[in-house]
mmCIF file with all atom_site columns, C-alpha atoms in Angstrom:
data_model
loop_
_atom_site.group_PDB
_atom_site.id
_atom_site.type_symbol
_atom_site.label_atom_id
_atom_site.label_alt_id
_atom_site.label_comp_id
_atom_site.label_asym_id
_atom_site.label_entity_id
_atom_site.label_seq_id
_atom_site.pdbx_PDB_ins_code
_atom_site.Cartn_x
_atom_site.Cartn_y
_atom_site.Cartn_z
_atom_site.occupancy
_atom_site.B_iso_or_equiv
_atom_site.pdbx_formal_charge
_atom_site.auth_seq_id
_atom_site.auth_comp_id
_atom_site.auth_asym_id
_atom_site.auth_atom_id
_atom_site.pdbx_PDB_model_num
ATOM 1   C CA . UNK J 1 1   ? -16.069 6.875   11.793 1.00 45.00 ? 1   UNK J CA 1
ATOM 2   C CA . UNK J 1 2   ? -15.532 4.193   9.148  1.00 56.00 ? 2   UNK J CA 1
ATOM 3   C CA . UNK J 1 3   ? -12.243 3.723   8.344  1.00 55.00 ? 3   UNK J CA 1
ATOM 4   C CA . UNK J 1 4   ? -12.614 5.399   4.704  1.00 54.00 ? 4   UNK J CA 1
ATOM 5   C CA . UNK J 1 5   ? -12.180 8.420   7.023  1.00 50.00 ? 5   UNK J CA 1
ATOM 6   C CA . UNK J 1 6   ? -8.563  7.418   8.502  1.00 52.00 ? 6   UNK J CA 1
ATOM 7   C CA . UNK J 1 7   ? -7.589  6.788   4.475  1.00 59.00 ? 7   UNK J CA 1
ATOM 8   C CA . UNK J 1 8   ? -8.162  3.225   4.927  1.00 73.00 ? 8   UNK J CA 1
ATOM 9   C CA . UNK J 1 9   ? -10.875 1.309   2.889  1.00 89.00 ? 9   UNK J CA 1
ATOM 10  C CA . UNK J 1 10  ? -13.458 -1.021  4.953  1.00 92.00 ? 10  UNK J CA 1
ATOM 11  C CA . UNK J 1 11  ? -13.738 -3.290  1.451  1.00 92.00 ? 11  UNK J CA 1
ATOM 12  C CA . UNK J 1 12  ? -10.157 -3.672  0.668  1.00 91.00 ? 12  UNK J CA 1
ATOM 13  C CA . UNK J 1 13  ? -9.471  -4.672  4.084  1.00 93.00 ? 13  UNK J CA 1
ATOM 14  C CA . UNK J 1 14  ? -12.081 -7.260  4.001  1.00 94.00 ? 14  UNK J CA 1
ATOM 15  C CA . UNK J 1 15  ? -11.226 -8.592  0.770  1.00 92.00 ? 15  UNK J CA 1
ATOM 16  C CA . UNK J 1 16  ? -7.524  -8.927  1.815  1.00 92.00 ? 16  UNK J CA 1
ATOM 17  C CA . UNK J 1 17  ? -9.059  -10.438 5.588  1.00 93.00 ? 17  UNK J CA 1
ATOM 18  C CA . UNK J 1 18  ? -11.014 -13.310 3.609  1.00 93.00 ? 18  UNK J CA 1
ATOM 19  C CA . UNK J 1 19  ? -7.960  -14.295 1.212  1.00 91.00 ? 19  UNK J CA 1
ATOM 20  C CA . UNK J 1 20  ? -5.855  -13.798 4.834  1.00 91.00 ? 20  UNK J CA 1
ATOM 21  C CA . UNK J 1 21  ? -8.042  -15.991 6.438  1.00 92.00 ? 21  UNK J CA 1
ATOM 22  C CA . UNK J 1 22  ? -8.825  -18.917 3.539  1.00 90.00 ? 22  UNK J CA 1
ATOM 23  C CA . UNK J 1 23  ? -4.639  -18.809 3.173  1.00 89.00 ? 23  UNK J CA 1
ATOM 24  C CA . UNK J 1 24  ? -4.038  -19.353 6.405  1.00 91.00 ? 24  UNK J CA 1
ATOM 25  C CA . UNK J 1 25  ? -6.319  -22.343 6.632  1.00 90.00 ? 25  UNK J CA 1
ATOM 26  C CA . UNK J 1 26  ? -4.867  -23.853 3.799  1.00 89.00 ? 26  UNK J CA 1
ATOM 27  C CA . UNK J 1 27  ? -1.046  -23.422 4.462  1.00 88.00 ? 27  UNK J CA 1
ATOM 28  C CA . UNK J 1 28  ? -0.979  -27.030 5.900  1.00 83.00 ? 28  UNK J CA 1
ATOM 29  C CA . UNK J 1 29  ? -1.943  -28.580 2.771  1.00 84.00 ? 29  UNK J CA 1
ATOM 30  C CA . UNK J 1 30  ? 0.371   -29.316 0.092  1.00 82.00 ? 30  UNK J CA 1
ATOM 31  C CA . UNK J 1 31  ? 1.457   -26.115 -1.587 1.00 76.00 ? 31  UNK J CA 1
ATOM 32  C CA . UNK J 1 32  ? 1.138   -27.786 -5.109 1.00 76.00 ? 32  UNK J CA 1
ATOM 33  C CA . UNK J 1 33  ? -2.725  -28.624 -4.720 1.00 74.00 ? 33  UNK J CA 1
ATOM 34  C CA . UNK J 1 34  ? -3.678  -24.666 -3.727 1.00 77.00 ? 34  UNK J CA 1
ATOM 35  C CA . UNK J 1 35  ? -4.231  -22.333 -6.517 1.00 72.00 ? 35  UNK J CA 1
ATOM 36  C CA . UNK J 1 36  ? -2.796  -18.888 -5.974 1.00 70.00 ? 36  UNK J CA 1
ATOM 37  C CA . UNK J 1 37  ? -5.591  -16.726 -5.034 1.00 67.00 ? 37  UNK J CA 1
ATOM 38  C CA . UNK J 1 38  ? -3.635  -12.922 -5.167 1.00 61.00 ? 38  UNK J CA 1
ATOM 39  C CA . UNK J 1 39  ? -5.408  -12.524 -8.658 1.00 58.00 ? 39  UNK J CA 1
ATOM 40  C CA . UNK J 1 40  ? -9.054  -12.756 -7.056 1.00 56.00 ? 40  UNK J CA 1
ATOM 41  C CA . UNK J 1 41  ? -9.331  -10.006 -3.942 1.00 59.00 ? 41  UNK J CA 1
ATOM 42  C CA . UNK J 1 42  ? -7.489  -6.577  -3.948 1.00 67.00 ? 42  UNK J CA 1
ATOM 43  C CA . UNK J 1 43  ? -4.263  -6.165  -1.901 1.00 73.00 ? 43  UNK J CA 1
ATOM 44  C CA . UNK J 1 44  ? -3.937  -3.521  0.928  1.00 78.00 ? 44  UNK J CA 1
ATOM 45  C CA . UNK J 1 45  ? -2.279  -0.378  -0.024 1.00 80.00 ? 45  UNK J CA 1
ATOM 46  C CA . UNK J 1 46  ? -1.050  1.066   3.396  1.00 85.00 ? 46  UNK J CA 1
ATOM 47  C CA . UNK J 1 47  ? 1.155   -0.307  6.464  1.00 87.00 ? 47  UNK J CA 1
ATOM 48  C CA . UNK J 1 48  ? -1.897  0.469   8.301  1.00 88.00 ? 48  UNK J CA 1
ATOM 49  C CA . UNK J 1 49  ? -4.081  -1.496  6.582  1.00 88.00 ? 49  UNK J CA 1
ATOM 50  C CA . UNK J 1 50  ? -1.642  -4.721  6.673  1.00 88.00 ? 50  UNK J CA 1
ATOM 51  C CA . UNK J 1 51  ? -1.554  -3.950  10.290 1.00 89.00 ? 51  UNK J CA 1
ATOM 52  C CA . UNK J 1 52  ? -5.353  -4.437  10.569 1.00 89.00 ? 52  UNK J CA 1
ATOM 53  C CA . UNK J 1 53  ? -5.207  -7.626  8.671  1.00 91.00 ? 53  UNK J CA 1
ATOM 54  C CA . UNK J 1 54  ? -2.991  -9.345  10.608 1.00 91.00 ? 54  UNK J CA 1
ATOM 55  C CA . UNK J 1 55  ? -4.144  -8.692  13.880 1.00 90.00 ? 55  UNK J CA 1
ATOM 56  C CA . UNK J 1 56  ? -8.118  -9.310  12.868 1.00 92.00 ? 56  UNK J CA 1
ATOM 57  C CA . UNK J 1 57  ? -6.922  -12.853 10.669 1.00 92.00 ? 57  UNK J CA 1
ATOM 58  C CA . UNK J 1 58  ? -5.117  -14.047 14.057 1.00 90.00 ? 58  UNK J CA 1
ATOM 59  C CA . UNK J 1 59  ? -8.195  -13.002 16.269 1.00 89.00 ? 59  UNK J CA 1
ATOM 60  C CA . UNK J 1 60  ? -10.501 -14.452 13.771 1.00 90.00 ? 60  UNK J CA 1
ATOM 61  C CA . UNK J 1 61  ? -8.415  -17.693 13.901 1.00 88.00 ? 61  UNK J CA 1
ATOM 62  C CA . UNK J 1 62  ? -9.239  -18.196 17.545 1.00 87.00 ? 62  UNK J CA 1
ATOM 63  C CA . UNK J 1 63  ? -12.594 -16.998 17.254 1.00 85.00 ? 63  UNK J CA 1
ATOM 64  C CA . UNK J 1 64  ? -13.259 -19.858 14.576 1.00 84.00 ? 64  UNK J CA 1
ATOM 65  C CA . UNK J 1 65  ? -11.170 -22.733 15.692 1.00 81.00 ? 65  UNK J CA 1
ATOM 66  C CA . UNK J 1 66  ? -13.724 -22.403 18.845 1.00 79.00 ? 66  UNK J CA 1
ATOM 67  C CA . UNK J 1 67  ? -16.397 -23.788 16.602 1.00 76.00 ? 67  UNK J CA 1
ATOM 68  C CA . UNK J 1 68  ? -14.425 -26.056 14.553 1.00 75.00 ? 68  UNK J CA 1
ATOM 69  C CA . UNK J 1 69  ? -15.288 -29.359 16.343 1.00 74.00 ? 69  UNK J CA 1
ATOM 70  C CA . UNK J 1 70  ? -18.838 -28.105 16.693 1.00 74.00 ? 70  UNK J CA 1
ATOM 71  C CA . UNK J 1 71  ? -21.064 -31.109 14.632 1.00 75.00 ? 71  UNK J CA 1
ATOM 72  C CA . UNK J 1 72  ? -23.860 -28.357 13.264 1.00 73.00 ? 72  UNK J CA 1
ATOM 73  C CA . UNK J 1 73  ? -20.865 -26.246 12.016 1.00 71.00 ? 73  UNK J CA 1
ATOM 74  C CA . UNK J 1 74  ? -18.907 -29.054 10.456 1.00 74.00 ? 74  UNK J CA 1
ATOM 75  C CA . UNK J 1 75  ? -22.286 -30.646 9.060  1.00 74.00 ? 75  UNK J CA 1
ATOM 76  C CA . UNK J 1 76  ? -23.081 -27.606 7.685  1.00 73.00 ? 76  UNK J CA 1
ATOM 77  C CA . UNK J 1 77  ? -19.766 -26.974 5.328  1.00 74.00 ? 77  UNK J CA 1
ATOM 78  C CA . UNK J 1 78  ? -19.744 -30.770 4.763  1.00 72.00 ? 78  UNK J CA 1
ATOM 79  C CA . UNK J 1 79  ? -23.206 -29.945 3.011  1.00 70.00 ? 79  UNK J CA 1
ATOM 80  C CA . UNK J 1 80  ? -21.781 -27.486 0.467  1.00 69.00 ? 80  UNK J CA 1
ATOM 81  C CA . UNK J 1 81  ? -18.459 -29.528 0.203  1.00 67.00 ? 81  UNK J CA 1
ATOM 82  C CA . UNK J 1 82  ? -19.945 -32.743 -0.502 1.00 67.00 ? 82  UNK J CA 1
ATOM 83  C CA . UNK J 1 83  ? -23.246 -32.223 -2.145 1.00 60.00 ? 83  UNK J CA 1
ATOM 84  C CA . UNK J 1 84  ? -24.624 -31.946 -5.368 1.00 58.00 ? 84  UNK J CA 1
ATOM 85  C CA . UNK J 1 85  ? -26.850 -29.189 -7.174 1.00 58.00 ? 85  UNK J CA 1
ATOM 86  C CA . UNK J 1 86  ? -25.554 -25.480 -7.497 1.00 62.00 ? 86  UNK J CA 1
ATOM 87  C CA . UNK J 1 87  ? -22.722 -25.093 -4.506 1.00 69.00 ? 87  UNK J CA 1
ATOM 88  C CA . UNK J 1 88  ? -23.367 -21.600 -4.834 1.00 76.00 ? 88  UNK J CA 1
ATOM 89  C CA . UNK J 1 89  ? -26.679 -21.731 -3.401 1.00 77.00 ? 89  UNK J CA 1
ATOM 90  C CA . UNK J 1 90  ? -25.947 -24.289 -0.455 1.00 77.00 ? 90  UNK J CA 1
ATOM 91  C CA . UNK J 1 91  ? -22.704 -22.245 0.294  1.00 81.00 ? 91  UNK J CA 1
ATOM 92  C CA . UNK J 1 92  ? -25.499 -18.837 0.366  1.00 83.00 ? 92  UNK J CA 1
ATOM 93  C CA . UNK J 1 93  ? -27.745 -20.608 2.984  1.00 82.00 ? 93  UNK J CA 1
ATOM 94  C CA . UNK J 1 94  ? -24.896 -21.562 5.202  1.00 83.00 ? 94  UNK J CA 1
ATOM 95  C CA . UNK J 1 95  ? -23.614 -17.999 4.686  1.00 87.00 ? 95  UNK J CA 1
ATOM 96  C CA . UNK J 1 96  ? -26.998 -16.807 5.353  1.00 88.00 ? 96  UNK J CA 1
ATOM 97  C CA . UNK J 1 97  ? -27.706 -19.099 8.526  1.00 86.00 ? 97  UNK J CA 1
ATOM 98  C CA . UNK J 1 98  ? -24.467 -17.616 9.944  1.00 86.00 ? 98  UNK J CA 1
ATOM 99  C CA . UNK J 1 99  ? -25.685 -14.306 10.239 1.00 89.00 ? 99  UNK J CA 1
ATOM 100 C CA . UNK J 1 100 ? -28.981 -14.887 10.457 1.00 87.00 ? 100 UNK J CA 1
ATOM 101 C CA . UNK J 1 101 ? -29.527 -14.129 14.380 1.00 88.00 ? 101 UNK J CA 1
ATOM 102 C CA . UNK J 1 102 ? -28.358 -10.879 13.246 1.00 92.00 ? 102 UNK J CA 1
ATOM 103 C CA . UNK J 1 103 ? -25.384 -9.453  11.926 1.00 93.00 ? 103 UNK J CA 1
ATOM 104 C CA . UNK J 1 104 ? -22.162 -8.756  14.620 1.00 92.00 ? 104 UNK J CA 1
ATOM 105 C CA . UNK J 1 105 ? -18.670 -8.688  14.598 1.00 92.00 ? 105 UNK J CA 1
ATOM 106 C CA . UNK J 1 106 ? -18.350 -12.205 15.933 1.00 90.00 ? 106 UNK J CA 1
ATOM 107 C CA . UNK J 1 107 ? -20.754 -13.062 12.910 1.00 90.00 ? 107 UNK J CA 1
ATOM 108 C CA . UNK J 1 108 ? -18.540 -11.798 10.003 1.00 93.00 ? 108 UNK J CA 1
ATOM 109 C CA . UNK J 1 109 ? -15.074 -13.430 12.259 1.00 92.00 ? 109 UNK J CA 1
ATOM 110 C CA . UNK J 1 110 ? -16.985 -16.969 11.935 1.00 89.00 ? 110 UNK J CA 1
ATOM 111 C CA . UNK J 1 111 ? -18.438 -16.533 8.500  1.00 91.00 ? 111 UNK J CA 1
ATOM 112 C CA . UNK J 1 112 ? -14.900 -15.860 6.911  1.00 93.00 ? 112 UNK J CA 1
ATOM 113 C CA . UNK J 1 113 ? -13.512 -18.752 8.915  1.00 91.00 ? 113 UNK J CA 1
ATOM 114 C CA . UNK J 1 114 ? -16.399 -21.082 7.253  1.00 88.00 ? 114 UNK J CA 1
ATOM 115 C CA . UNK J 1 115 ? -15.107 -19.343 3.819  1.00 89.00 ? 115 UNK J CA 1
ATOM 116 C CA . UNK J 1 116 ? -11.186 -20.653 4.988  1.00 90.00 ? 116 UNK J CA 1
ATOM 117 C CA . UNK J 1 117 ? -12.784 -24.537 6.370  1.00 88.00 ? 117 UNK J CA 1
ATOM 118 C CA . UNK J 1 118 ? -14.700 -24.916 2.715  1.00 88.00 ? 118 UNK J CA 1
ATOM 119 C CA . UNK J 1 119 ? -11.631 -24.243 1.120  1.00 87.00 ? 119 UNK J CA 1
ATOM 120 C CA . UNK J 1 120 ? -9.719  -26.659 3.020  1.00 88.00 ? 120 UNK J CA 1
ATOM 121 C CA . UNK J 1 121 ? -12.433 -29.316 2.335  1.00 86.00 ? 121 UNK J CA 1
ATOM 122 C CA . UNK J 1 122 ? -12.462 -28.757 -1.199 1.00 83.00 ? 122 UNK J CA 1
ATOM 123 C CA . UNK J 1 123 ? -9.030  -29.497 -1.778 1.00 85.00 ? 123 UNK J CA 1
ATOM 124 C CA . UNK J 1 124 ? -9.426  -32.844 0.337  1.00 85.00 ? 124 UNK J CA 1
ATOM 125 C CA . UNK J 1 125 ? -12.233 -33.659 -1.954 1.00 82.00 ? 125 UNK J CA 1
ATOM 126 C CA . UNK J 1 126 ? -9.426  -32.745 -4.782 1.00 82.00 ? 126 UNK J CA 1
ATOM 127 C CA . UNK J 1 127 ? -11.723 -29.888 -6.471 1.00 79.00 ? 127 UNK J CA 1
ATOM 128 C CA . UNK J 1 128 ? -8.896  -27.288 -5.322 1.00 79.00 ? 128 UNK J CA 1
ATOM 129 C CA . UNK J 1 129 ? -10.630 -25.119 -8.936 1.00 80.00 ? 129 UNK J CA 1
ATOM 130 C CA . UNK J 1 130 ? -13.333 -24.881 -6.560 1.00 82.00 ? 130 UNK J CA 1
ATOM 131 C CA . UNK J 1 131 ? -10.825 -22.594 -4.008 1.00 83.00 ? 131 UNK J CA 1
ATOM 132 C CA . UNK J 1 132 ? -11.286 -19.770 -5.840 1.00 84.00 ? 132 UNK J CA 1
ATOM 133 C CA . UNK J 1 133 ? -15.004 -20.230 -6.445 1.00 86.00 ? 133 UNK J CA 1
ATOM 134 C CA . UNK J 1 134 ? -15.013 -20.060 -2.138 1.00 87.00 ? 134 UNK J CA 1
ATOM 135 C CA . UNK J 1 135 ? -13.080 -17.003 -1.772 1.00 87.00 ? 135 UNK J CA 1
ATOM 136 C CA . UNK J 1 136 ? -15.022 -15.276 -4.811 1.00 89.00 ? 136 UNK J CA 1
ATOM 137 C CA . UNK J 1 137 ? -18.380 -16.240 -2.911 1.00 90.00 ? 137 UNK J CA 1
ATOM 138 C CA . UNK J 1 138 ? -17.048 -15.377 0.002  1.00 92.00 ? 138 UNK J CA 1
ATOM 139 C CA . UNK J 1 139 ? -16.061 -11.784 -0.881 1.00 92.00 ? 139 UNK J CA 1
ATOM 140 C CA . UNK J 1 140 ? -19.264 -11.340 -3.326 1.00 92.00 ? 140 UNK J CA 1
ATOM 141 C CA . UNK J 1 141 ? -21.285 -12.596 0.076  1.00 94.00 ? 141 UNK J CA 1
ATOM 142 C CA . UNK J 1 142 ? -19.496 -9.492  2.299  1.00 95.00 ? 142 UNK J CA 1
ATOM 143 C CA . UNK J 1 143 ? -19.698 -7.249  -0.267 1.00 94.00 ? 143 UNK J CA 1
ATOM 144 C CA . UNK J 1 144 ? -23.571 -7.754  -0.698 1.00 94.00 ? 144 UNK J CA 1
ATOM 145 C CA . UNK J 1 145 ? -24.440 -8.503  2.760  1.00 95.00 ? 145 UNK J CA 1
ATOM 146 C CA . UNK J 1 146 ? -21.819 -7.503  5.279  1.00 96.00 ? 146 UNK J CA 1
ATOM 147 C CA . UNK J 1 147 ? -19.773 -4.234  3.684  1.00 96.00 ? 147 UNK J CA 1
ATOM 148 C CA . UNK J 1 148 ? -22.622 -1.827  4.302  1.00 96.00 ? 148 UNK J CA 1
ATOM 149 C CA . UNK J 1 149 ? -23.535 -3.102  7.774  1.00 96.00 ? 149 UNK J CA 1
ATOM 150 C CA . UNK J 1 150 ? -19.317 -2.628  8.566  1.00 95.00 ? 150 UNK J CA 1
ATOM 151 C CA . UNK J 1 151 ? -19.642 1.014   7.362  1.00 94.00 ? 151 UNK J CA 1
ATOM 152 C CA . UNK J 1 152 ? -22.291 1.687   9.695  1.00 95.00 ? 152 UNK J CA 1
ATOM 153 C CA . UNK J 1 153 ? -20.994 0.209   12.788 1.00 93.00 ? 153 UNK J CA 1
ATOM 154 C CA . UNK J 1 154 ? -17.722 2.121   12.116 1.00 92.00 ? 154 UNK J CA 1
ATOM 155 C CA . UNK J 1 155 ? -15.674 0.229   9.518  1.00 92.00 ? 155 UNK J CA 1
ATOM 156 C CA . UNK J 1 156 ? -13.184 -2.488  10.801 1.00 92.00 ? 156 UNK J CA 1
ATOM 157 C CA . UNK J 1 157 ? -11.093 -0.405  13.363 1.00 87.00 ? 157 UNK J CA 1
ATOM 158 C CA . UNK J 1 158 ? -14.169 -0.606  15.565 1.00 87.00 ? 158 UNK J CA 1
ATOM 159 C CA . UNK J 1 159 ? -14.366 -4.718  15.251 1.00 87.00 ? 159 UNK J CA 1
ATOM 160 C CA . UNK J 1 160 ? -11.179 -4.828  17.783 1.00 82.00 ? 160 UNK J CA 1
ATOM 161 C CA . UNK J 1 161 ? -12.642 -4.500  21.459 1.00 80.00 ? 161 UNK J CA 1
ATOM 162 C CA . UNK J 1 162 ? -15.298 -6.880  20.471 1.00 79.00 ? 162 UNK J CA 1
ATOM 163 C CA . UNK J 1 163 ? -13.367 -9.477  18.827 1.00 83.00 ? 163 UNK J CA 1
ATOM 164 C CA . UNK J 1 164 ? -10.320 -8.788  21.105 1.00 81.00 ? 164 UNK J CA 1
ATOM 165 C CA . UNK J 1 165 ? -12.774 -9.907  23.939 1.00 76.00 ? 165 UNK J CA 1
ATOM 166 C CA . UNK J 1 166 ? -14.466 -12.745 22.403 1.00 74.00 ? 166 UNK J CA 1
ATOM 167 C CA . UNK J 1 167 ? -10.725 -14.105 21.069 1.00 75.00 ? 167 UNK J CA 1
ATOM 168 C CA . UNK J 1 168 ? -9.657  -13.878 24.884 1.00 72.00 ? 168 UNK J CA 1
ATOM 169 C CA . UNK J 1 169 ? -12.059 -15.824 26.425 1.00 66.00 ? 169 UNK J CA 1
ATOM 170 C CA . UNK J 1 170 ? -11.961 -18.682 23.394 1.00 60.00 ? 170 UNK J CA 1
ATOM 171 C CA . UNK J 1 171 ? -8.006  -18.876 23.841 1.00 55.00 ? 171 UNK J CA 1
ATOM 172 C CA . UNK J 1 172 ? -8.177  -19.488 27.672 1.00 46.00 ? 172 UNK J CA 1
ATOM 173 C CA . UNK J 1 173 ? -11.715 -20.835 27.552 1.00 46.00 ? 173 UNK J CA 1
ATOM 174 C CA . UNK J 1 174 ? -10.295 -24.469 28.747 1.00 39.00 ? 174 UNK J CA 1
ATOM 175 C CA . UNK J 1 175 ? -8.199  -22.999 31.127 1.00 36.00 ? 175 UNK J CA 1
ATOM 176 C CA . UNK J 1 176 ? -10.924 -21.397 33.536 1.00 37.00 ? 176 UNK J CA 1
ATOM 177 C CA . UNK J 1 177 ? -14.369 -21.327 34.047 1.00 37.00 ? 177 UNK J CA 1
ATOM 178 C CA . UNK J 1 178 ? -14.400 -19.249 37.155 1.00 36.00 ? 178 UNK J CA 1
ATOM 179 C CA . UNK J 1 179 ? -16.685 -16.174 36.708 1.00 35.00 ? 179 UNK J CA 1
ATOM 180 C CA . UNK J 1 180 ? -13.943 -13.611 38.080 1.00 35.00 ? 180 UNK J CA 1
ATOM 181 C CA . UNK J 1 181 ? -12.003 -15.016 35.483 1.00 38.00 ? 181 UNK J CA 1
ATOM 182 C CA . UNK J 1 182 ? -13.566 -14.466 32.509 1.00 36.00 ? 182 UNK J CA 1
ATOM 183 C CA . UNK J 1 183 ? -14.500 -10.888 34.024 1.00 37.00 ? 183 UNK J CA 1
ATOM 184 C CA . UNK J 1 184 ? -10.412 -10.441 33.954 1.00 36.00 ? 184 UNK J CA 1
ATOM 185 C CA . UNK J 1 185 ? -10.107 -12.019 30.197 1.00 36.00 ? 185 UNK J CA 1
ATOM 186 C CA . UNK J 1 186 ? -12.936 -9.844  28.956 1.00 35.00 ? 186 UNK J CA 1
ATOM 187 C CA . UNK J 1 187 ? -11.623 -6.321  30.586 1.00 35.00 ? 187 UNK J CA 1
ATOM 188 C CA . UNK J 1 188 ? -7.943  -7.680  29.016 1.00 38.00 ? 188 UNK J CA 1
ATOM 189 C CA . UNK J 1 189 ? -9.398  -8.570  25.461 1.00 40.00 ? 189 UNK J CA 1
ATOM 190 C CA . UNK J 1 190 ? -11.252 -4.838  25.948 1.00 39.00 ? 190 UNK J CA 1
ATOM 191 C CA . UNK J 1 191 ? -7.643  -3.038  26.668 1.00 39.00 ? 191 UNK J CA 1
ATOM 192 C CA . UNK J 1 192 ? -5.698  -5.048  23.840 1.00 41.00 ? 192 UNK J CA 1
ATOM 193 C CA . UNK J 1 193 ? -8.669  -4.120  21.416 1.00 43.00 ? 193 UNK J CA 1
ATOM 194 C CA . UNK J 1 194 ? -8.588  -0.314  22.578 1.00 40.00 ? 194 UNK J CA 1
ATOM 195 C CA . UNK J 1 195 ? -4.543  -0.008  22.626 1.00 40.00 ? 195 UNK J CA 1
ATOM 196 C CA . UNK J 1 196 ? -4.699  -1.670  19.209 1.00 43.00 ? 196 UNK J CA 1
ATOM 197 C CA . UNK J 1 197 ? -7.203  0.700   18.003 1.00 43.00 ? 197 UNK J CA 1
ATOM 198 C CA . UNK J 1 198 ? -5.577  3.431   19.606 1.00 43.00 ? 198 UNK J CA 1
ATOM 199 C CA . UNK J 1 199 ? -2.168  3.138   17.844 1.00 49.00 ? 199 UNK J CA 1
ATOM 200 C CA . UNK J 1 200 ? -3.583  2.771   14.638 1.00 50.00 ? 200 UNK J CA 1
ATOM 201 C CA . UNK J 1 201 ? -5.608  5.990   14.857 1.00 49.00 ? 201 UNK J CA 1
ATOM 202 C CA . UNK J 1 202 ? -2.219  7.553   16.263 1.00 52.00 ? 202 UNK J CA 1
ATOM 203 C CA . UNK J 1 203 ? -0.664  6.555   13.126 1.00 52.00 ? 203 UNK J CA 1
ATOM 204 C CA . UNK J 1 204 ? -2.777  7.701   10.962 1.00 49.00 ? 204 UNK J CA 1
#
């Protein structure tokens, strides 16, 4: 069940998640060279919903910080940041290349975390008008692409066990490589990602 059935909306909660995520990335960067963004995505309505934010910005932190020194991925928003032509259509083939492979929770957790890196890069590059451009392509990209695959998989509430897990094994990644110990992080990201899910539905 999508989460329009628990009186929660699977595109407001995205929208909010992508200006979560780009604000989060930015908030190390002097305040007076970010642009507000509240105008430009819809707030959340219900507890609930702020609730789901939270939790799936943090997790999608973690998830993305795991690629951040990757060369492809920094070459890739480095492209859009620092080239010329229509940024638009470079930012659309990166988006594009993300989920390529096919679309999956992990997917959509890196793809907003690109949206949150380009944004820091554009204010670097001092084209912090551009900010808003990001998080408008960004949410024009989910809502064309990503919303209706969300809906079918079972709206957000269903992204938790899977990017619970994958979270999990990023944050401790360095830590162990022992095969009995990733089958202990993955059962724990499973539980935190069912309890999660579990208390929301109670709530609801």
């Amino acid at each position: 069940m999508a989460c329009e059935g628990n009186n929660m909306s699977d595109a407001r909660i995205g929208e909010a998640l992508i200006k979560e995520v780009i604000e989060e990335e930015l908030k190390d960067l002097p305040s007076e060279d970010v642009p507000p963004l509240t105008p430009l995505a819809v707030e959340v309505k219900t507890e609930q919903e702020q609730k789901m934010v939270t939790q799936l910005g943090k997790m999608i932190r973690i998830i993305g910080d795991s690629v951040r020194d990757n060369k492809e991925f920094q070459d890739a928003i480095d492209g859009v940041a620092c080239s010329s032509g229509s940024t638009w259509d470079k930012f659309q083939k990166v988006a594009e290349g993300v989920i390529a492979p096919g679309i999956t929770w992990e997917r959509i957790a890196v793809l907003f975390y690109v949206g949150g890196r380009l944004a820091v890069r554009m204010v670097e590059a001092h084209l912090p008008q551009s900010v808003r451009e990001i998080m408008k392509w960004t949410v024009d990209f989910f809502r064309n692409n990503l919303l209706g695959w969300i809906r079918e998989h079972g709206g957000w509430i269903n992204s938790f066990s899977e990017l619970a897990v994958r979270a999990s094994v990023q944050s401790v990644s360095s830590l162990t490589s022992h095969s009995f110990g990733l089958v202990v992080i993955f059962i724990a990201g499973l539980a935190v990602g069912s309890i999660f899910t579990w208390r929301l539905t109670r709530q609801l």
